[in-house]
């Protein structure tokens, strides 16, 4: 049914459609961000991040600044526009930064009538709180698109869940969202070593003009100064056109080197690695990879065990915020930084097994757990929305979910978060 301009807005604010969602429909992202962040705050943050202008900000330097995610996305988009202008107005592809802004704008617009603007402005501005708040918006907006009624629960020390959901029959469910950053002091040390190694290795490969796939197995406790030493030893092997496996730095590190001779070899190299970086120049006419480089890293296996145990602990925190007399659904986003999707899937396959064992003995208030690894990431010139979804029902409490209720993220019985996000950013 078509909504008239003077009809009550279907979002439930009581305003006329023309003075509510009709305006929001054509609203630009920067207008939404002005409401929830403040234009003055945004410009102040951007000004501090780029005192010399955008020209001196390459992606590596941008990462070192540890900016607020929205500011990083805005600056990243501006850098791309500057480069497009320098290249004679080359069309700008939708990248991770643009997709991130579009999704945030869309979700805030959908939920705006339900949000305490000042409270959310505080949460969204807080760099540490932002990832958690953003994830709540993704889940709540998804249910809103599924036509469920949403009521956000006021934040307090005794707060229960993030929001209530009501179906058309008035059945109510509590939704609790958790965002788990899968880092530890051990992984931080490995990650910092890797960042330095891959940066120096890429620079070395460019100067050598050699197209190689490089894999390195990282120690449990790597020494930071060994990153550059490892690059120098690998460079000597590449200079000699070496291919195969070799131990370096007093046999402490194992590396495997292979010349990249085809696109298939480039795309298939080391899919089970934990870290990865690649560079590829593609010829527009033939779509062949002209100058490929691929560097991948492997970390100790006990990191996976550590992550699984950490997830179980996070579920315990969520459990304490659930109600006794209502069905409860827990959404848990597992942020595995710098990891390739293939390894994320490996971890996501192991975590459900541990959780199912826990559900059979405990967590009787949880009706369902939805595990996600939600990322917006991009390969050269290609935007990708990467979401791992795994819905686990607690057989002891599943019958508490109202009949016909759809769990957002259940690809079989509900709506896939991945598909919904893809549709949203268009």
Short mmCIF file of C-alpha atoms in Angstrom, two decimals:
data_model
loop_
_atom_site.label_atom_id
_atom_site.label_comp_id
_atom_site.label_asym_id
_atom_site.label_seq_id
_atom_site.Cartn_x
_atom_site.Cartn_y
_atom_site.Cartn_z
CA UNK A 1 0.00 0.00 0.00
CA UNK A 2 1.38 3.40 -0.99
CA UNK A 3 1.98 5.82 1.88
CA UNK A 4 0.65 9.35 1.35
CA UNK A 5 2.81 12.35 2.22
CA UNK A 6 0.36 13.44 4.93
CA UNK A 7 -0.29 9.94 6.31
CA UNK A 8 1.10 8.96 9.75
CA UNK A 9 4.65 7.70 9.35
CA UNK A 10 4.76 3.87 9.56
CA UNK A 11 7.82 4.04 11.88
CA UNK A 12 5.47 4.97 14.73
CA UNK A 13 6.74 8.44 15.69
CA UNK A 14 3.30 10.01 15.22
CA UNK A 15 4.69 12.51 12.70
CA UNK A 16 3.46 12.86 9.14
CA UNK A 17 5.37 10.73 6.61
CA UNK A 18 6.62 13.85 4.76
CA UNK A 19 8.17 15.22 7.97
CA UNK A 20 9.75 11.93 9.08
CA UNK A 21 10.97 8.94 7.07
CA UNK A 22 10.37 10.56 3.66
CA UNK A 23 13.06 13.10 4.57
CA UNK A 24 15.36 10.38 5.90
CA UNK A 25 14.96 8.35 2.72
CA UNK A 26 16.89 10.98 0.76
CA UNK A 27 19.23 11.95 3.60
CA UNK A 28 22.97 11.70 2.89
CA UNK A 29 25.34 9.79 5.22
CA UNK A 30 27.12 12.98 6.36
CA UNK A 31 23.74 14.39 7.49
CA UNK A 32 23.10 11.27 9.58
CA UNK A 33 26.59 11.43 11.08
CA UNK A 34 26.03 15.08 11.99
CA UNK A 35 23.06 13.97 14.14
CA UNK A 36 24.83 11.06 15.87
CA UNK A 37 28.42 12.35 16.04
CA UNK A 38 28.25 16.08 15.42
CA UNK A 39 29.81 17.85 12.45
CA UNK A 40 32.13 19.84 14.76
CA UNK A 41 33.42 16.65 16.42
CA UNK A 42 34.04 14.95 13.06
CA UNK A 43 35.92 17.91 11.56
CA UNK A 44 38.01 18.30 14.72
CA UNK A 45 39.06 14.63 14.61
CA UNK A 46 39.85 14.80 10.89
CA UNK A 47 41.88 18.00 11.36
CA UNK A 48 44.07 16.37 14.00
CA UNK A 49 44.66 13.31 11.82
CA UNK A 50 45.80 15.14 8.66
CA UNK A 51 47.77 18.27 9.59
CA UNK A 52 49.66 18.06 6.28
CA UNK A 53 46.68 17.18 4.13
CA UNK A 54 45.66 13.83 2.66
CA UNK A 55 48.66 13.48 0.34
CA UNK A 56 51.02 12.17 3.03
CA UNK A 57 48.61 9.57 4.40
CA UNK A 58 49.22 6.13 2.91
CA UNK A 59 47.29 3.11 4.32
CA UNK A 60 50.25 2.02 6.47
CA UNK A 61 50.53 5.44 8.15
CA UNK A 62 46.76 5.63 8.53
CA UNK A 63 46.73 2.33 10.46
CA UNK A 64 49.44 3.60 12.83
CA UNK A 65 47.29 6.60 13.82
CA UNK A 66 44.69 4.28 15.44
CA UNK A 67 41.82 6.55 14.41
CA UNK A 68 38.16 6.27 15.33
CA UNK A 69 36.63 3.85 12.75
CA UNK A 70 34.35 6.53 11.24
CA UNK A 71 37.19 9.06 10.93
CA UNK A 72 39.42 6.41 9.34
CA UNK A 73 36.67 5.60 6.83
CA UNK A 74 36.07 9.26 5.94
CA UNK A 75 39.80 9.96 5.49
CA UNK A 76 40.27 6.73 3.51
CA UNK A 77 37.49 7.78 1.13
CA UNK A 78 39.03 11.25 0.72
CA UNK A 79 42.42 9.72 -0.09
CA UNK A 80 40.78 7.61 -2.78
CA UNK A 81 39.02 10.66 -4.25
CA UNK A 82 42.30 12.60 -4.27
CA UNK A 83 44.04 9.78 -6.13
CA UNK A 84 41.14 9.53 -8.57
CA UNK A 85 41.42 13.25 -9.26
CA UNK A 86 45.18 12.95 -9.83
CA UNK A 87 44.56 10.08 -12.25
CA UNK A 88 42.24 12.22 -14.36
CA UNK A 89 38.93 11.48 -12.70
CA UNK A 90 39.08 7.68 -12.70
CA UNK A 91 35.74 6.28 -11.40
CA UNK A 92 35.96 5.32 -7.72
CA UNK A 93 34.88 1.77 -6.90
CA UNK A 94 32.82 1.11 -3.78
CA UNK A 95 35.41 0.11 -1.20
CA UNK A 96 35.40 -0.95 2.43
CA UNK A 97 35.35 2.63 3.73
CA UNK A 98 32.37 3.64 1.60
CA UNK A 99 30.48 0.43 2.44
CA UNK A 100 31.14 0.96 6.15
CA UNK A 101 29.71 4.49 6.04
CA UNK A 102 26.68 3.43 3.97
CA UNK A 103 25.81 0.59 6.34
CA UNK A 104 26.19 2.74 9.46
CA UNK A 105 24.06 5.50 7.90
CA UNK A 106 21.36 3.01 6.86
CA UNK A 107 21.14 1.34 10.28
CA UNK A 108 21.08 4.62 12.21
CA UNK A 109 18.37 5.96 9.91
CA UNK A 110 16.17 2.87 10.38
CA UNK A 111 16.53 2.90 14.16
CA UNK A 112 16.62 6.66 14.83
CA UNK A 113 13.04 6.93 16.25
CA UNK A 114 13.91 4.23 18.81
CA UNK A 115 17.26 5.59 19.98
CA UNK A 116 18.19 7.95 22.81
CA UNK A 117 20.24 10.25 20.57
CA UNK A 118 22.42 11.76 23.31
CA UNK A 119 23.23 8.36 24.84
CA UNK A 120 24.10 6.89 21.45
CA UNK A 121 26.14 9.96 20.53
CA UNK A 122 28.30 9.29 23.60
CA UNK A 123 28.65 5.60 22.77
CA UNK A 124 29.39 6.09 19.07
CA UNK A 125 32.00 8.78 19.72
CA UNK A 126 33.85 6.55 22.19
CA UNK A 127 36.51 4.72 20.18
CA UNK A 128 36.47 1.68 22.50
CA UNK A 129 32.67 1.51 22.75
CA UNK A 130 31.99 2.09 19.05
CA UNK A 131 32.56 -1.51 17.77
CA UNK A 132 30.08 -2.88 20.33
CA UNK A 133 27.50 -0.21 19.55
CA UNK A 134 27.89 -0.70 15.81
CA UNK A 135 27.27 -4.44 16.15
CA UNK A 136 24.10 -3.83 18.19
CA UNK A 137 22.88 -1.54 15.39
CA UNK A 138 23.51 -4.22 12.76
CA UNK A 139 21.46 -6.80 14.68
CA UNK A 140 18.65 -4.44 15.73
CA UNK A 141 18.27 -2.96 12.22
CA UNK A 142 18.16 -6.48 10.78
CA UNK A 143 15.23 -7.39 12.99
CA UNK A 144 13.56 -4.07 12.17
CA UNK A 145 13.76 -4.97 8.46
CA UNK A 146 12.14 -8.29 9.37
CA UNK A 147 9.15 -6.26 10.72
CA UNK A 148 9.70 -7.01 14.40
CA UNK A 149 8.93 -4.38 17.03
CA UNK A 150 12.05 -3.25 18.90
CA UNK A 151 12.38 -1.61 22.32
CA UNK A 152 15.90 -0.71 23.45
CA UNK A 153 16.55 -1.42 27.13
CA UNK A 154 17.84 1.65 29.06
CA UNK A 155 21.50 1.27 29.96
CA UNK A 156 22.26 0.77 33.65
CA UNK A 157 24.47 -1.32 35.92
CA UNK A 158 21.65 -3.84 36.30
CA UNK A 159 20.77 -3.72 32.63
CA UNK A 160 19.29 -6.86 31.07
CA UNK A 161 20.09 -7.43 27.40
CA UNK A 162 20.29 -4.85 24.62
CA UNK A 163 16.69 -4.74 23.39
CA UNK A 164 13.32 -6.50 23.48
CA UNK A 165 11.79 -8.01 20.36
CA UNK A 166 8.07 -8.44 19.85
CA UNK A 167 6.40 -10.41 17.11
CA UNK A 168 2.93 -9.65 15.69
CA UNK A 169 1.30 -11.70 18.46
CA UNK A 170 3.04 -9.74 21.22
CA UNK A 171 5.51 -12.50 22.15
CA UNK A 172 8.63 -10.95 23.65
CA UNK A 173 12.28 -12.04 23.41
CA UNK A 174 15.42 -10.54 24.96
CA UNK A 175 18.43 -10.03 22.67
CA UNK A 176 21.95 -9.72 24.12
CA UNK A 177 24.83 -8.68 21.84
CA UNK A 178 28.51 -9.18 22.61
CA UNK A 179 31.57 -8.16 20.59
CA UNK A 180 34.66 -10.22 21.35
CA UNK A 181 38.06 -9.03 20.15
CA UNK A 182 40.13 -12.18 19.88
CA UNK A 183 43.46 -10.79 20.99
CA UNK A 184 45.79 -11.67 23.85
CA UNK A 185 49.27 -10.53 24.91
CA UNK A 186 50.68 -13.55 23.07
CA UNK A 187 48.84 -12.75 19.85
CA UNK A 188 49.60 -9.05 20.14
CA UNK A 189 53.30 -9.89 20.15
CA UNK A 190 52.93 -12.15 17.10
CA UNK A 191 50.73 -9.58 15.34
CA UNK A 192 53.19 -6.73 15.93
CA UNK A 193 56.02 -8.92 14.62
CA UNK A 194 53.96 -9.75 11.55
CA UNK A 195 53.08 -6.13 10.80
CA UNK A 196 56.75 -5.18 10.70
CA UNK A 197 57.74 -8.26 8.71
CA UNK A 198 55.09 -7.89 6.00
CA UNK A 199 55.77 -4.17 5.61
CA UNK A 200 59.53 -4.66 5.07
CA UNK A 201 58.95 -7.75 2.92
CA UNK A 202 56.59 -5.93 0.56
CA UNK A 203 59.07 -3.07 0.16
CA UNK A 204 61.86 -5.56 -0.54
CA UNK A 205 59.82 -7.44 -3.14
CA UNK A 206 59.05 -4.20 -4.97
CA UNK A 207 62.74 -3.26 -5.14
CA UNK A 208 63.70 -6.77 -6.29
CA UNK A 209 60.93 -6.81 -8.95
CA UNK A 210 60.32 -10.49 -8.19
CA UNK A 211 56.85 -12.03 -8.07
CA UNK A 212 56.82 -14.48 -5.20
CA UNK A 213 54.55 -16.27 -2.77
CA UNK A 214 56.22 -16.25 0.66
CA UNK A 215 55.03 -18.21 3.70
CA UNK A 216 56.67 -17.94 7.11
CA UNK A 217 56.00 -19.90 10.29
CA UNK A 218 56.17 -17.54 13.27
CA UNK A 219 57.47 -18.49 16.72
CA UNK A 220 55.32 -18.45 19.86
CA UNK A 221 57.51 -15.70 21.29
CA UNK A 222 59.14 -13.89 18.34
CA UNK A 223 61.74 -11.18 18.90
CA UNK A 224 60.74 -7.91 17.27
CA UNK A 225 64.24 -7.21 15.93
CA UNK A 226 64.17 -10.53 14.05
CA UNK A 227 61.45 -9.32 11.66
CA UNK A 228 63.85 -7.23 9.58
CA UNK A 229 66.60 -9.88 9.84
CA UNK A 230 64.17 -12.47 8.45
CA UNK A 231 63.35 -10.18 5.51
CA UNK A 232 67.05 -9.80 4.70
CA UNK A 233 67.66 -13.56 4.71
CA UNK A 234 64.59 -14.22 2.56
CA UNK A 235 65.71 -11.49 0.13
CA UNK A 236 69.01 -13.29 -0.37
CA UNK A 237 67.15 -16.50 -1.21
CA UNK A 238 64.90 -14.66 -3.68
CA UNK A 239 67.93 -13.02 -5.30
CA UNK A 240 69.21 -16.55 -5.96
CA UNK A 241 65.82 -17.52 -7.48
CA UNK A 242 65.32 -20.05 -4.68
CA UNK A 243 62.09 -22.05 -4.53
CA UNK A 244 61.15 -24.50 -1.79
CA UNK A 245 61.35 -24.66 2.01
CA UNK A 246 64.24 -23.32 4.06
CA UNK A 247 65.08 -22.74 7.74
CA UNK A 248 66.45 -19.26 8.53
CA UNK A 249 67.79 -17.29 11.52
CA UNK A 250 69.57 -20.22 13.20
CA UNK A 251 66.77 -22.57 12.10
CA UNK A 252 64.19 -20.74 14.23
CA UNK A 253 61.89 -19.76 11.34
CA UNK A 254 60.70 -21.90 8.45
CA UNK A 255 59.88 -20.23 5.11
CA UNK A 256 58.43 -21.57 1.88
CA UNK A 257 59.09 -19.63 -1.33
CA UNK A 258 57.50 -20.09 -4.75
CA UNK A 259 57.53 -17.98 -7.90
CA UNK A 260 54.04 -16.92 -8.92
CA UNK A 261 53.58 -17.86 -12.57
CA UNK A 262 49.79 -17.90 -12.97
CA UNK A 263 46.65 -16.31 -11.60
CA UNK A 264 45.47 -19.67 -10.28
CA UNK A 265 48.69 -20.10 -8.32
CA UNK A 266 48.32 -16.60 -6.90
CA UNK A 267 44.72 -17.15 -5.79
CA UNK A 268 45.29 -20.59 -4.28
CA UNK A 269 48.50 -19.88 -2.38
CA UNK A 270 48.35 -20.75 1.31
CA UNK A 271 44.64 -20.47 2.02
CA UNK A 272 44.99 -21.94 5.52
CA UNK A 273 47.39 -19.26 6.79
CA UNK A 274 46.64 -17.00 9.76
CA UNK A 275 47.97 -13.69 8.38
CA UNK A 276 48.04 -12.46 4.82
CA UNK A 277 48.86 -9.53 2.59
CA UNK A 278 48.97 -9.39 -1.18
CA UNK A 279 49.52 -6.96 -4.00
CA UNK A 280 48.41 -7.54 -7.56
CA UNK A 281 48.45 -5.33 -10.63
CA UNK A 282 45.75 -6.51 -13.04
CA UNK A 283 45.79 -5.69 -16.76
CA UNK A 284 42.41 -4.17 -17.67
CA UNK A 285 42.13 -5.69 -21.14
CA UNK A 286 43.14 -9.28 -20.36
CA UNK A 287 42.27 -9.25 -16.62
CA UNK A 288 45.51 -11.14 -16.04
CA UNK A 289 47.57 -10.54 -12.92
CA UNK A 290 50.67 -8.76 -14.14
CA UNK A 291 52.70 -8.16 -10.96
CA UNK A 292 51.58 -10.43 -8.10
CA UNK A 293 53.09 -10.67 -4.61
CA UNK A 294 51.71 -12.75 -1.76
CA UNK A 295 53.02 -12.95 1.80
CA UNK A 296 51.38 -15.23 4.35
CA UNK A 297 52.16 -16.15 7.95
CA UNK A 298 51.42 -19.10 10.21
CA UNK A 299 51.14 -18.80 14.00
CA UNK A 300 51.28 -21.50 16.71
CA UNK A 301 48.28 -23.86 16.89
CA UNK A 302 47.65 -23.18 20.59
CA UNK A 303 46.35 -19.71 19.67
CA UNK A 304 43.15 -21.36 18.41
CA UNK A 305 42.63 -23.22 21.70
CA UNK A 306 43.17 -19.97 23.56
CA UNK A 307 40.50 -18.24 21.47
CA UNK A 308 37.92 -20.99 21.99
CA UNK A 309 38.36 -20.86 25.78
CA UNK A 310 38.06 -17.07 25.69
CA UNK A 311 34.73 -17.28 23.82
CA UNK A 312 33.25 -19.61 26.45
CA UNK A 313 34.20 -17.04 29.10
CA UNK A 314 32.43 -14.27 27.16
CA UNK A 315 29.23 -16.34 26.99
CA UNK A 316 29.34 -16.54 30.79
CA UNK A 317 29.31 -12.74 30.92
CA UNK A 318 26.33 -12.61 28.53
CA UNK A 319 24.47 -15.25 30.54
CA UNK A 320 24.45 -13.08 33.66
CA UNK A 321 22.55 -10.37 31.75
CA UNK A 322 19.65 -12.57 30.65
CA UNK A 323 16.13 -12.81 32.09
CA UNK A 324 14.81 -15.98 33.71
CA UNK A 325 11.25 -15.89 32.42
CA UNK A 326 11.75 -14.97 28.75
CA UNK A 327 13.35 -16.56 25.70
CA UNK A 328 16.86 -15.14 25.27
CA UNK A 329 19.00 -14.96 22.12
CA UNK A 330 22.71 -14.13 22.36
CA UNK A 331 24.59 -12.62 19.40
CA UNK A 332 28.33 -12.91 19.65
CA UNK A 333 30.62 -11.30 17.07
CA UNK A 334 34.13 -12.73 17.07
CA UNK A 335 36.61 -10.20 15.75
CA UNK A 336 39.72 -12.04 14.58
CA UNK A 337 42.01 -9.20 13.48
CA UNK A 338 44.39 -9.53 10.53
CA UNK A 339 43.33 -13.10 9.87
CA UNK A 340 42.38 -14.42 6.48
CA UNK A 341 38.78 -15.65 6.08
CA UNK A 342 39.98 -19.25 5.66
CA UNK A 343 41.46 -19.36 9.16
CA UNK A 344 38.46 -17.56 10.63
CA UNK A 345 36.33 -20.39 9.26
CA UNK A 346 38.66 -22.93 10.87
CA UNK A 347 38.20 -21.26 14.24
CA UNK A 348 34.45 -20.84 13.72
CA UNK A 349 34.19 -24.58 13.07
CA UNK A 350 35.81 -25.41 16.41
CA UNK A 351 33.98 -22.91 18.62
CA UNK A 352 30.44 -24.34 18.06
CA UNK A 353 31.59 -27.78 19.23
CA UNK A 354 32.77 -26.34 22.55
CA UNK A 355 29.60 -24.25 22.89
CA UNK A 356 27.29 -27.20 22.19
CA UNK A 357 29.02 -29.16 24.94
CA UNK A 358 28.44 -26.22 27.27
CA UNK A 359 24.79 -25.80 26.24
CA UNK A 360 24.03 -29.44 27.04
CA UNK A 361 25.16 -28.89 30.66
CA UNK A 362 24.55 -25.22 31.37
CA UNK A 363 23.22 -21.94 29.97
CA UNK A 364 19.61 -23.05 30.36
CA UNK A 365 18.31 -19.48 29.86
CA UNK A 366 19.80 -19.21 26.36
CA UNK A 367 17.44 -20.33 23.59
CA UNK A 368 19.88 -19.68 20.73
CA UNK A 369 23.41 -18.38 20.18
CA UNK A 370 24.31 -16.70 16.89
CA UNK A 371 28.05 -16.59 16.23
CA UNK A 372 29.31 -14.16 13.63
CA UNK A 373 32.65 -12.92 12.35
CA UNK A 374 31.40 -9.74 10.71
CA UNK A 375 33.85 -7.75 8.58
CA UNK A 376 33.85 -5.33 5.71
CA UNK A 377 37.08 -6.04 3.88
CA UNK A 378 38.42 -5.42 0.42
CA UNK A 379 40.77 -7.03 -2.04
CA UNK A 380 42.41 -4.81 -4.67
CA UNK A 381 39.52 -2.96 -6.33
CA UNK A 382 36.88 -5.33 -4.97
CA UNK A 383 34.56 -4.76 -2.02
CA UNK A 384 33.78 -7.82 0.04
CA UNK A 385 31.32 -8.29 2.89
CA UNK A 386 32.61 -11.19 4.95
CA UNK A 387 30.28 -12.73 7.53
CA UNK A 388 30.61 -16.12 9.15
CA UNK A 389 27.27 -17.16 10.64
CA UNK A 390 26.59 -20.12 12.89
CA UNK A 391 23.27 -20.44 14.75
CA UNK A 392 23.32 -22.84 17.70
CA UNK A 393 20.00 -23.75 19.33
CA UNK A 394 19.89 -24.93 22.92
CA UNK A 395 17.73 -28.05 22.79
CA UNK A 396 16.84 -27.57 26.47
CA UNK A 397 15.47 -24.07 25.86
CA UNK A 398 14.64 -23.99 22.14
CA UNK A 399 10.94 -24.54 22.80
CA UNK A 400 10.80 -21.18 24.62
CA UNK A 401 11.15 -19.37 21.28
CA UNK A 402 7.65 -18.45 20.02
CA UNK A 403 6.48 -20.59 17.13
CA UNK A 404 7.20 -18.92 13.81
CA UNK A 405 9.78 -16.53 15.29
CA UNK A 406 12.76 -16.10 12.94
CA UNK A 407 16.25 -15.84 14.36
CA UNK A 408 18.19 -13.23 12.40
CA UNK A 409 21.27 -14.97 11.03
CA UNK A 410 19.64 -18.38 10.63
CA UNK A 411 20.08 -19.04 6.92
CA UNK A 412 17.56 -21.89 7.03
CA UNK A 413 14.79 -20.47 9.20
CA UNK A 414 15.41 -16.72 9.17
CA UNK A 415 17.37 -14.12 7.21
CA UNK A 416 21.10 -14.31 6.59
CA UNK A 417 23.02 -11.34 8.06
CA UNK A 418 25.42 -11.61 5.13
CA UNK A 419 22.65 -11.27 2.53
CA UNK A 420 20.95 -8.49 4.45
CA UNK A 421 24.18 -6.46 4.69
CA UNK A 422 24.95 -7.01 1.00
CA UNK A 423 21.47 -5.77 0.10
CA UNK A 424 21.85 -2.74 2.40
CA UNK A 425 25.14 -1.46 0.99
CA UNK A 426 23.88 -2.32 -2.48
#
